[in-house]
Tab-separated table of C-alpha atoms in Angstrom:
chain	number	residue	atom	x	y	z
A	33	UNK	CA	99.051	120.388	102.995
A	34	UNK	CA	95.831	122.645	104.055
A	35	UNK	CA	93.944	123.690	100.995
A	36	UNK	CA	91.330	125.804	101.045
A	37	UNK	CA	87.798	124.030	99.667
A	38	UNK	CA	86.202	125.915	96.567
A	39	UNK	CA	83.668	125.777	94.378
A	40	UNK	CA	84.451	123.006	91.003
A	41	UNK	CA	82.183	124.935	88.957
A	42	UNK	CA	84.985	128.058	89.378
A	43	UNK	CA	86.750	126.230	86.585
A	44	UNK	CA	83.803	125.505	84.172
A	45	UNK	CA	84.960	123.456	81.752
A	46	UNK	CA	88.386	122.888	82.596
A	47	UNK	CA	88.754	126.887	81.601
A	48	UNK	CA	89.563	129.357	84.139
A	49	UNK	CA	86.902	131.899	84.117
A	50	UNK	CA	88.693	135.245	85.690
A	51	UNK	CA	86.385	136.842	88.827
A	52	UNK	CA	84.019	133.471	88.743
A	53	UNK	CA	84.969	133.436	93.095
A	54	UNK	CA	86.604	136.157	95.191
A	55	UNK	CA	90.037	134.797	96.902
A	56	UNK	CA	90.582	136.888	99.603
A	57	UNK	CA	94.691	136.487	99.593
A	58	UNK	CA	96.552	138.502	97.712
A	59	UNK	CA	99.474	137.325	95.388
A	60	UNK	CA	102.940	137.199	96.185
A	61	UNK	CA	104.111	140.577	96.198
A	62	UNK	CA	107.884	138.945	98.015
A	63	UNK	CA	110.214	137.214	95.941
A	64	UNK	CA	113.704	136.900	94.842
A	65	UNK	CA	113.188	136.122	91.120
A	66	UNK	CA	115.467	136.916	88.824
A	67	UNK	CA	112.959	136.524	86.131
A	68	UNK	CA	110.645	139.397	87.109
A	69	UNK	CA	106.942	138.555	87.214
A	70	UNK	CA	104.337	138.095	84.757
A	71	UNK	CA	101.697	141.332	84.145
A	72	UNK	CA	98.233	140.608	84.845
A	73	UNK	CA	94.878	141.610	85.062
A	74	UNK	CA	93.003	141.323	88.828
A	75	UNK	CA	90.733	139.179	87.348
A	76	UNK	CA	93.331	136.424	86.364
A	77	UNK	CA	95.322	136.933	89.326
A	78	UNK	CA	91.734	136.272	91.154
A	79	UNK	CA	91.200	132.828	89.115
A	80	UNK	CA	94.875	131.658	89.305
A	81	UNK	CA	94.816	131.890	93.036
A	82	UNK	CA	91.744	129.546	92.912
A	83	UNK	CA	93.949	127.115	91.620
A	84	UNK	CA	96.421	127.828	94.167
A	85	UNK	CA	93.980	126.869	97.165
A	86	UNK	CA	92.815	123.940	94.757
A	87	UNK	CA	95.210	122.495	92.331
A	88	UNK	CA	93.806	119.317	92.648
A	89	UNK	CA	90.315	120.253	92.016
A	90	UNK	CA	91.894	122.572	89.416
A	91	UNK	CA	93.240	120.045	87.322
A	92	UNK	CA	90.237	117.495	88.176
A	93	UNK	CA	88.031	119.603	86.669
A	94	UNK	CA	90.204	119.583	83.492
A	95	UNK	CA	90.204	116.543	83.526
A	96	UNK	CA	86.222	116.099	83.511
A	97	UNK	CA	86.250	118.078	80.271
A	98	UNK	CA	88.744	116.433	78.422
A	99	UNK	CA	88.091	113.073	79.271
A	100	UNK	CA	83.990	113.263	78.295
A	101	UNK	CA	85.258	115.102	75.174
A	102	UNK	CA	87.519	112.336	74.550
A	103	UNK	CA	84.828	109.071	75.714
A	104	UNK	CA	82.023	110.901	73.317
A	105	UNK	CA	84.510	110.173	70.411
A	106	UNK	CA	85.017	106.804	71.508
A	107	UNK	CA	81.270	106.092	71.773
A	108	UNK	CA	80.582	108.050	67.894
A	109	UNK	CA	83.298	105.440	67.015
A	110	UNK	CA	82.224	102.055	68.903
A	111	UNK	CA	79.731	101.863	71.581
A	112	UNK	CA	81.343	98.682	73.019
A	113	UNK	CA	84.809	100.019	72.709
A	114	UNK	CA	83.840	103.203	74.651
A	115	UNK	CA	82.284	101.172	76.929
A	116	UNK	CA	84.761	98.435	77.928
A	117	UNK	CA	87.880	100.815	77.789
A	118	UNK	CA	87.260	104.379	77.277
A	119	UNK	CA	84.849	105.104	79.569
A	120	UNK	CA	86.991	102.961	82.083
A	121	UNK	CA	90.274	104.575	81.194
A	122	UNK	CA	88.874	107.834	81.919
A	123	UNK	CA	87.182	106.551	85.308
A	124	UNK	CA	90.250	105.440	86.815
A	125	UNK	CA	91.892	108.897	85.853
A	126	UNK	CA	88.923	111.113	87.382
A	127	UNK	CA	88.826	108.125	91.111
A	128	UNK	CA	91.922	107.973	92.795
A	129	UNK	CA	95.169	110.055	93.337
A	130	UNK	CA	96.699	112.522	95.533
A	131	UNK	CA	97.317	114.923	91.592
A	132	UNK	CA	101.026	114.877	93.204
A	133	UNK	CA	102.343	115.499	89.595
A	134	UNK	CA	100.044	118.102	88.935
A	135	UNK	CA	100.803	120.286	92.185
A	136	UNK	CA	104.347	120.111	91.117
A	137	UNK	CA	103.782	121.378	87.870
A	138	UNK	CA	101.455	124.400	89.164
A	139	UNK	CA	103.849	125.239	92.442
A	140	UNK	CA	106.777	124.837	89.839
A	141	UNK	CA	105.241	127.430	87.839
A	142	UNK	CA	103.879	129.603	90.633
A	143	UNK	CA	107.068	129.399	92.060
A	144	UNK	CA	108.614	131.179	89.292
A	145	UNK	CA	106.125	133.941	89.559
A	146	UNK	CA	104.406	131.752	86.108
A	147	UNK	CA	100.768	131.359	85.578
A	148	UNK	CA	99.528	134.841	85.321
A	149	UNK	CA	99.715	135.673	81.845
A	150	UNK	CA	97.152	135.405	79.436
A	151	UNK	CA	96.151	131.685	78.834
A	152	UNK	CA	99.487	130.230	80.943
A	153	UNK	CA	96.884	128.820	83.550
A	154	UNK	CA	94.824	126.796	81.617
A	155	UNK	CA	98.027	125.919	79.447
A	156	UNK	CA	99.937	124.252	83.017
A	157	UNK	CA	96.491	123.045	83.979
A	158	UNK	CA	95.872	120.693	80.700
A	159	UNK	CA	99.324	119.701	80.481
A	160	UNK	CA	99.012	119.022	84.693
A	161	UNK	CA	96.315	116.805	83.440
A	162	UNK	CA	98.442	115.425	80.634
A	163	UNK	CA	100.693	114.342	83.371
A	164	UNK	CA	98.014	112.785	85.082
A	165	UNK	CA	96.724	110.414	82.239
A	166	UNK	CA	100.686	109.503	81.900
A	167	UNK	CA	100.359	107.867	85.445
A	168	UNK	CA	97.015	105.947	83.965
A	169	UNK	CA	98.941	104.387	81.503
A	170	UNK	CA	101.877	103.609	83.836
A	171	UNK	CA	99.696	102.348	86.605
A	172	UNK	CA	97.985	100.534	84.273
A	173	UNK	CA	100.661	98.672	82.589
A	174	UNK	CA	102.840	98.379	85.877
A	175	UNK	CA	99.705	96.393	87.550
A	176	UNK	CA	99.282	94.111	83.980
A	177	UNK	CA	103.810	93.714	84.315
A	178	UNK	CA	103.847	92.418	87.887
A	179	UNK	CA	100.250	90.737	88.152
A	180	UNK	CA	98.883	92.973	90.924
A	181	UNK	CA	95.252	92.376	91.325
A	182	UNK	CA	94.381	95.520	93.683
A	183	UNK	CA	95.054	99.154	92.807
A	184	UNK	CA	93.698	102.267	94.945
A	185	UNK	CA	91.708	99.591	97.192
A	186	UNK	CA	90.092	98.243	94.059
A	187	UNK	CA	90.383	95.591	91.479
A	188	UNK	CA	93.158	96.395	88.819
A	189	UNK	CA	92.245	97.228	85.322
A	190	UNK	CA	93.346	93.921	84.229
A	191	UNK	CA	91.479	92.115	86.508
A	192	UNK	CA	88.039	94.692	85.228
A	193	UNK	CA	88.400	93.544	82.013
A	194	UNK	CA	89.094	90.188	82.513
A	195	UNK	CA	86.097	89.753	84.615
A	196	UNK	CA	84.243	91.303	82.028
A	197	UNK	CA	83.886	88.894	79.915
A	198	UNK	CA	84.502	85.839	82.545
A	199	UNK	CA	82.610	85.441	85.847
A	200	UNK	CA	85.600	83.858	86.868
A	201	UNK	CA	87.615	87.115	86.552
A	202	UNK	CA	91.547	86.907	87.079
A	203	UNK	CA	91.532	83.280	87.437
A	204	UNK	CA	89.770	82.039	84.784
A	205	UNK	CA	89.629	82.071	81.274
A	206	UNK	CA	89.255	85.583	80.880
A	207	UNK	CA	92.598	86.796	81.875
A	208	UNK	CA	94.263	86.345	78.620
A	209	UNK	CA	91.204	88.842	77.578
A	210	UNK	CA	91.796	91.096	80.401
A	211	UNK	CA	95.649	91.418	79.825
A	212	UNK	CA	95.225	92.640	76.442
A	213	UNK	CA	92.716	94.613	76.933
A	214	UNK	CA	95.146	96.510	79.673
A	215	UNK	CA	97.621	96.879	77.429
A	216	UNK	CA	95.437	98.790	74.817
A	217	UNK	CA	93.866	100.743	77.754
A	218	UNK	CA	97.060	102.096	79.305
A	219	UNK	CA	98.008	102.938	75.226
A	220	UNK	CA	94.608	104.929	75.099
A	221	UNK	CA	95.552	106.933	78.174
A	222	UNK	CA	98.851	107.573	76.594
A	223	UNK	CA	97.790	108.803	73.831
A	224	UNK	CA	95.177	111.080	74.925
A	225	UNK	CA	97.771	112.445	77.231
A	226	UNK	CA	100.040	113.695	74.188
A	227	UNK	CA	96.843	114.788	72.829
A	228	UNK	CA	96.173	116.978	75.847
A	229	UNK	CA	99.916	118.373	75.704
A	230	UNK	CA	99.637	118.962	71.687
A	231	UNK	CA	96.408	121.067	72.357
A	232	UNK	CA	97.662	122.907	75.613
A	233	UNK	CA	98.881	126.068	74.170
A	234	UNK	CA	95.092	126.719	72.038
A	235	UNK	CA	94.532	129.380	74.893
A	236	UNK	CA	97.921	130.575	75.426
A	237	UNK	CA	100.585	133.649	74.102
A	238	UNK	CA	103.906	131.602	75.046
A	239	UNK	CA	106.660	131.922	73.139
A	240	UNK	CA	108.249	128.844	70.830
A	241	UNK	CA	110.666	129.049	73.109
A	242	UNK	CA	109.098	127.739	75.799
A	243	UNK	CA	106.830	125.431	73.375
A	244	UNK	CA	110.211	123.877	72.792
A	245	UNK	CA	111.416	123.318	76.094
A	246	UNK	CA	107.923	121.682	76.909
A	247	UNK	CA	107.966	119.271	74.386
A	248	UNK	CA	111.641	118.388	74.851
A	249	UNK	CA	110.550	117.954	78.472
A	250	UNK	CA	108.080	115.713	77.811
A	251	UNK	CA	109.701	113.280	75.242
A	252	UNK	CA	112.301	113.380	77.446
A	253	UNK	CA	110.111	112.164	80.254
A	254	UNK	CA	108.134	109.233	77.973
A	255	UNK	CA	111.398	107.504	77.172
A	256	UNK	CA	112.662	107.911	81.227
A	257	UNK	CA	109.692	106.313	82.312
A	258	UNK	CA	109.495	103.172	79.985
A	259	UNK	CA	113.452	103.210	80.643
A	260	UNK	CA	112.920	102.492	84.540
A	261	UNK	CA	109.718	100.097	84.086
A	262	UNK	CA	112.407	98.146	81.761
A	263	UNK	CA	115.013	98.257	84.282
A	264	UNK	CA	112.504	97.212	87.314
A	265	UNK	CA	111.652	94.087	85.416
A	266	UNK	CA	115.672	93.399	84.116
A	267	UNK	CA	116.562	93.691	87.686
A	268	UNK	CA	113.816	90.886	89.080
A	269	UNK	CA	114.928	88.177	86.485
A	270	UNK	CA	118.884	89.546	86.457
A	271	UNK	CA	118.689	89.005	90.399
A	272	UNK	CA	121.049	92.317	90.222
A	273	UNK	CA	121.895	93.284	93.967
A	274	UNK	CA	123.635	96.634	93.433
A	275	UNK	CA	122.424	99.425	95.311
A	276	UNK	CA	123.510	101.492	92.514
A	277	UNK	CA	121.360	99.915	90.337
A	278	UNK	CA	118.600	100.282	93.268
A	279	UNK	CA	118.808	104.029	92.358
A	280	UNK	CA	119.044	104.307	89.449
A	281	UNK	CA	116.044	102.355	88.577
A	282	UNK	CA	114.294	104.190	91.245
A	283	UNK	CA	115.257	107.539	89.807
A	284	UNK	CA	114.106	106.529	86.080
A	285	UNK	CA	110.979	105.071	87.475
A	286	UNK	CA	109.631	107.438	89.547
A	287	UNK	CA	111.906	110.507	90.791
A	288	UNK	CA	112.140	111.774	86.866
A	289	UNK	CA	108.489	111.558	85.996
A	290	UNK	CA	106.642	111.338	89.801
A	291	UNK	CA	108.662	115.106	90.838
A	292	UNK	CA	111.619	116.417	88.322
A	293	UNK	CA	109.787	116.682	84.934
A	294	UNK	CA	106.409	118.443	86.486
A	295	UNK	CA	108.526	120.878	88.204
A	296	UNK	CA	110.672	121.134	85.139
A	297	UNK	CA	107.794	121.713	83.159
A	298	UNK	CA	106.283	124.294	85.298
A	299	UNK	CA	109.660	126.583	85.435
A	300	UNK	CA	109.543	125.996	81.750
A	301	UNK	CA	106.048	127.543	81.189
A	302	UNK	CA	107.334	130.447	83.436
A	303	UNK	CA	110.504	130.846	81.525
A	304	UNK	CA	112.954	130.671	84.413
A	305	UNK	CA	116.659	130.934	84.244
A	306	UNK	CA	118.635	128.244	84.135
A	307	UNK	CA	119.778	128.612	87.678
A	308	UNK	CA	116.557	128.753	89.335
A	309	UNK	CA	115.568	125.713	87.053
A	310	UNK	CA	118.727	123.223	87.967
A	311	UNK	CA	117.765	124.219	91.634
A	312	UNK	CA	114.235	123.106	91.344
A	313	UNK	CA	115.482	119.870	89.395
A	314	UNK	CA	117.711	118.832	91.842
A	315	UNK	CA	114.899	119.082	94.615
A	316	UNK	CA	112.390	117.161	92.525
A	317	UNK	CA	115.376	114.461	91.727
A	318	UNK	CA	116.158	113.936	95.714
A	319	UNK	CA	112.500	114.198	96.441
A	320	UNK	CA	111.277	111.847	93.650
A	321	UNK	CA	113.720	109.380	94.910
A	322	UNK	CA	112.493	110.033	98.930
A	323	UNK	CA	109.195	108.960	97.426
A	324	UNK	CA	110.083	105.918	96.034
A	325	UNK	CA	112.100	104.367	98.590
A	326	UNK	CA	109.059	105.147	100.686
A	327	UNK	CA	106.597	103.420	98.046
A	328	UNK	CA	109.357	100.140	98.321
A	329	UNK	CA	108.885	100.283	102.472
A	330	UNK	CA	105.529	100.616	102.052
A	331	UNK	CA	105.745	97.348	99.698
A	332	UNK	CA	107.290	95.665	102.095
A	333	UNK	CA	105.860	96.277	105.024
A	334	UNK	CA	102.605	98.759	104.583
A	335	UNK	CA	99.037	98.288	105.670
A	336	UNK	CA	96.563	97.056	102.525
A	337	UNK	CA	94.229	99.262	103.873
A	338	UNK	CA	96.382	102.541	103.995
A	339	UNK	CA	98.280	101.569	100.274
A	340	UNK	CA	95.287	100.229	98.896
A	341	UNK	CA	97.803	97.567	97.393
A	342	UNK	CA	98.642	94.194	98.785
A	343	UNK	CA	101.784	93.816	101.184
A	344	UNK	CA	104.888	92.062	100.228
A	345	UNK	CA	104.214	91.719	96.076
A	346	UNK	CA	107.178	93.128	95.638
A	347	UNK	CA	109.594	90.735	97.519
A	348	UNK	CA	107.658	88.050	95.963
A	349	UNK	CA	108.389	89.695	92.626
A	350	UNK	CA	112.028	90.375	93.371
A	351	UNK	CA	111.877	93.438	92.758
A	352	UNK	CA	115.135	95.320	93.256
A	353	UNK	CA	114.122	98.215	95.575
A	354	UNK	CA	117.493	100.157	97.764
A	355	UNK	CA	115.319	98.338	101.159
A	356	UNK	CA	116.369	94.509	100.005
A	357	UNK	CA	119.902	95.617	98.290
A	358	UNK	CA	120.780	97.325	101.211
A	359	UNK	CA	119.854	94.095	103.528
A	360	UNK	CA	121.624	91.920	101.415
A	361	UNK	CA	125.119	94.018	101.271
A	362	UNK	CA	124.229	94.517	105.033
A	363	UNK	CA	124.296	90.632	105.986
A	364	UNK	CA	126.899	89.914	103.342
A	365	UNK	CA	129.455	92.568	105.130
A	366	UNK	CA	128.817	91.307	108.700
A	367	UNK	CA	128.833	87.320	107.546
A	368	UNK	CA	125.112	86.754	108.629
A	369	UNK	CA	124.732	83.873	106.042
A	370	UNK	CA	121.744	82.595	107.623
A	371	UNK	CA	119.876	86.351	106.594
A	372	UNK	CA	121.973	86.257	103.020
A	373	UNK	CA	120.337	82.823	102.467
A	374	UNK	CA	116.836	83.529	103.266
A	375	UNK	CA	116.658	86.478	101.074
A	376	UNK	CA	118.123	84.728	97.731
A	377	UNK	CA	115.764	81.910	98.841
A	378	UNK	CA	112.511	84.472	99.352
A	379	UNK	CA	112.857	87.535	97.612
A	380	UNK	CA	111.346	86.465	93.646
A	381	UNK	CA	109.873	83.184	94.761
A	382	UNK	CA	106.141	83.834	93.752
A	383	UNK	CA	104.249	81.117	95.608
A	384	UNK	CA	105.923	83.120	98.962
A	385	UNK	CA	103.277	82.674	101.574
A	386	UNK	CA	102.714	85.471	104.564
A	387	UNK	CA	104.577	83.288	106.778
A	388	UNK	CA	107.997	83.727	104.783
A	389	UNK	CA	107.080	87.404	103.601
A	390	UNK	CA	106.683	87.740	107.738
A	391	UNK	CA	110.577	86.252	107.536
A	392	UNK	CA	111.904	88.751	105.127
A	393	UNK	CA	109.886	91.708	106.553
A	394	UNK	CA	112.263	90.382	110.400
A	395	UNK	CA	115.769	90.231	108.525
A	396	UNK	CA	114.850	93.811	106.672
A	397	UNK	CA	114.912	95.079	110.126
A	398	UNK	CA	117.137	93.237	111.723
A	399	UNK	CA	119.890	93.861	109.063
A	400	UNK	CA	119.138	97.481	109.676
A	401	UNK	CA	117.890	97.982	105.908
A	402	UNK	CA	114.792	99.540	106.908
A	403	UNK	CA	116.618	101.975	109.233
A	404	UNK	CA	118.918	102.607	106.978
A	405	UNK	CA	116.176	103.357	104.021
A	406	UNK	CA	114.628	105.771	106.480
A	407	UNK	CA	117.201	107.630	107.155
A	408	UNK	CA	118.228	108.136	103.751
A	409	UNK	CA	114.700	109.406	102.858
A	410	UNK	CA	115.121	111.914	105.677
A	411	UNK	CA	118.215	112.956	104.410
A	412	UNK	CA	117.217	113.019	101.076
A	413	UNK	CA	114.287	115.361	101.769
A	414	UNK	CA	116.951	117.843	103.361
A	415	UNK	CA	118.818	118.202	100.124
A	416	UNK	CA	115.726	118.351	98.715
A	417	UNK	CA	114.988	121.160	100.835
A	418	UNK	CA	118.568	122.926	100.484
A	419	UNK	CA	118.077	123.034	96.780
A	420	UNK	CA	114.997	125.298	97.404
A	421	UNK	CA	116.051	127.091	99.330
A	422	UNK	CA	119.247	128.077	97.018
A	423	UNK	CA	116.598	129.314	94.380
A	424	UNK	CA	115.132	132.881	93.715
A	425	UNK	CA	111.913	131.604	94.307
A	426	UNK	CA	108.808	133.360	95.335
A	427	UNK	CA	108.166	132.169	99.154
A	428	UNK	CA	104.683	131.488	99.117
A	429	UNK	CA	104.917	129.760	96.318
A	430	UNK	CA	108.451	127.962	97.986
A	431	UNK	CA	106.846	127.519	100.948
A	432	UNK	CA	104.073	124.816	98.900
A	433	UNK	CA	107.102	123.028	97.203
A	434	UNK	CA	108.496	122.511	100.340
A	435	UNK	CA	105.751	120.984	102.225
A	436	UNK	CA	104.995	118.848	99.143
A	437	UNK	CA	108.491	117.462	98.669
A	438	UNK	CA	108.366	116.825	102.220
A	439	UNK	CA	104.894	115.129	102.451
A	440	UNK	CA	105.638	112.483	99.589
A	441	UNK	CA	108.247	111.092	101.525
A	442	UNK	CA	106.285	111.563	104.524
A	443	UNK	CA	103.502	109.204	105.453
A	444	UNK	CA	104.894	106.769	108.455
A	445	UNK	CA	105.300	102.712	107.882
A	446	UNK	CA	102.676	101.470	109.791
A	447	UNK	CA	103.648	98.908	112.175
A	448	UNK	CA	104.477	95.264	110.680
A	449	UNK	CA	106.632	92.649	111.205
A	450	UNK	CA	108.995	91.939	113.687
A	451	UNK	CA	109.781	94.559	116.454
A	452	UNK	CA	113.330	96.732	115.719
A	453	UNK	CA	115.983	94.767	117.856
A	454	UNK	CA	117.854	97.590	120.792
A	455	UNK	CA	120.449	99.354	119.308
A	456	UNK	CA	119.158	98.295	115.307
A	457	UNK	CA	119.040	102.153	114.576
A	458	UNK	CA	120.779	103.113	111.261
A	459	UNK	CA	124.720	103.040	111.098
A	460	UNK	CA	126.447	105.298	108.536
A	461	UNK	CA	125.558	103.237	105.985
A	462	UNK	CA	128.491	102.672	102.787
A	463	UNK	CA	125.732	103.057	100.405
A	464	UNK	CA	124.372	106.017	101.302
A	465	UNK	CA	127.046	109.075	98.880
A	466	UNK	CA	125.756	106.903	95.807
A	467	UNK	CA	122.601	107.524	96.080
A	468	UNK	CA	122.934	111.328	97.027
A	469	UNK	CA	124.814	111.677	94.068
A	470	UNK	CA	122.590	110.367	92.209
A	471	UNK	CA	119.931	112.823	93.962
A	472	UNK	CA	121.653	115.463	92.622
């Protein structure tokens, strides 16, 4: 999505200061809201579009604030606990990270013709970056769960601390050390994320109301995310194969918390109706689970160097993704035995090497999972897109959600594996109604 570069000192110290840069577009005057827009000042209408040609930088810049606020009480409390965890807790938050949560939040708001009463920007900015110390924690703990050692093209926080206090980092002695420590540090980020959400509304004239909705919202979205992180670890040592259970775990995971809550939580700053909110719910729900059936491809068959994760972890974890359930119903239903065999033999054996990951990646395709996963996350993305366009939204604002839903799905599977066999293009596949219903 094109963004328009401005100036990070526009937002201070993760405050909006009105008139601090001239944006020279005008807001939304179009819309079909049912809602009716929020009053506002030229000033604040000036600032609030800075965070529309910058949400990232927006809610970065939030983030800066909060998180030295939060490492300076760390390091008045324990200079080697601020040092070891905080200050690295609050460095993974500020390095990596497209702030995909965050933009749905904002363009959820904006959407709704939200953000332009007093205090309602910097209120969706801290709880954007409330959302964003969420996805610390769950990064964090999902890297310490399955034993990755990379995140974002780096070493995991796990492997950090463990090499801390162990030259021999992950594989020595200090991994115990390091796994602990993860767990505490993914619990720090949690916590300073409900922090951030408890002190959001300091600035801002919303109504209990909407305070209510918010924190319902969020609780809500604590307990769905733990819920699919369980349900991702029953599935690899209940060797479920149910595609049903694919997407469900997919959409507790990810699609709630990744794309559903944030825009959720963004209609519910702007008070919208209940109609325009169920539409914007069911887009996040069928994009949130577009984007994770495009994170499993990308597990299976994406480039290190593009993911900045390693390649096929997740079918030597077993993980049960809609790719290998799909495959496995796939050679079950046409009697391929041979392809039914090597995937109960592979998928969950840990000492996997690339040769047999190589093997899995050849029946994925030649089962016609992986052209079958596609073309659900194309169709997905249309729903997605339907939903949108069903809502009294304001365009501009429409226009963003829709080129973000469709860019999370988006990025192409880089070439891996074996070549697609003629005529291996996707079937209308049994599977495919459950999971829209699920989508919606």
């Amino acid at each position: 999505m094109h963004r328009t570069r401005t100036s990070e000192s526009a937002w201070g110290n993760g405050r909006l200061r009105p008139g601090a840069a001239h944006e020279p577009r005008a807001a939304p005057a179009r819309g079909r809201v049912s809602h009716g827009p929020e009053a506002a000042a030229p000033g604040r209408a000036a600032a609030v579009h800075l965070v529309d040609a910058d949400v990232p930088g927006a809610v970065r810049e939030v983030l800066r604030g909060v998180l030295g606020e939060r490492v300076r009480e760390c390091a008045a409390l324990d200079a080697t606990f601020a040092a070891d965890v905080a200050e690295r807790v609050a460095d993974f938050t500020l390095s990596g990270g497209k702030r995909l949560r965050a933009q749905f939040l904002w363009w959820g708001l904006r959407s709704c013709a939200g953000g332009l009463r007093p205090g309602a920007a910097d209120t969706a900015l801290r709880l954007a970056a409330g959302l964003e110390l969420i996805q610390t924690c769950a990064l964090v703990h999902d890297d310490l769960m399955d034993g990755s050692p990379v995140r974002r093209g780096r070493p995991a926080l796990h492997v950090v601390l463990g090499a801390r206090h162990d030259g021999a980092g992950a594989a020595g002695p200090g991994e115990p050390f390091g796994r602990a420590a993860a767990v505490l540090a993914g619990d720090l980020a949690l916590s300073w994320a409900d922090d951030v959400v408890a002190e959001a509304w300091d600035a801002s004239s919303v109504s209990g109301e909407v305070r209510a909705r918010v924190r319902a919202l969020w609780r809500a979205m604590r307990t769905e995310m733990v819920a699919g992180q369980y349900l991702d670890l029953h599935g690899q040592v209940s060797g479920s194969r149910a595609v049903g259970a694919a997407i469900r775990t997919a959409t507790l995971k990810s699609a709630l918390y990744s794309v559903e809550r944030p825009l959720a939580l963004g209609a519910a700053l702007a008070g919208a109706d209940q109609r325009t909110t169920g539409a914007l719910c069911s887009a996040g729900r069928c994009a949130g689970i577009a984007f994770q059936l495009r994170d499993d491809l990308l597990g299976a068959f994406g480039d290190p160097r593009e993911t900045g994760k390693p390649a096929g972890d997740d079918l030597r974890d077993g993980k049960l993704t809609y790719l290998t359930a799909v495959a496995r119903a796939r050679a079950e239903a046409s009697g391929d035995r041979a392809s039914a065999a090597l995937l109960d033999r592979c998928l969950g054996n840990p000492s996997l090497g690339d040769e047999g990951v190589e093997r899995v990646r050849e029946v994925l395709v030649e089962t016609g999972a992986r052209d079958v996963t596609e073309a659900k996350i194309s169709r997905l993305v249309a729903v997605a897109h339907r939903h949108l366009a069903s809502a009294p939204l304001l365009p501009d604002a429409q226009a963003r959600l829709r080129e973000l839903t469709g860019a999370v799905a988006a990025p192409p599977v880089p070439a891996a594996g074996a070549a697609r066999p003629a005529g291996g293009g996707p079937r209308p596949a049994e599977h495919d109604e459950e999971g829209v219903r699920w989508a919606r």
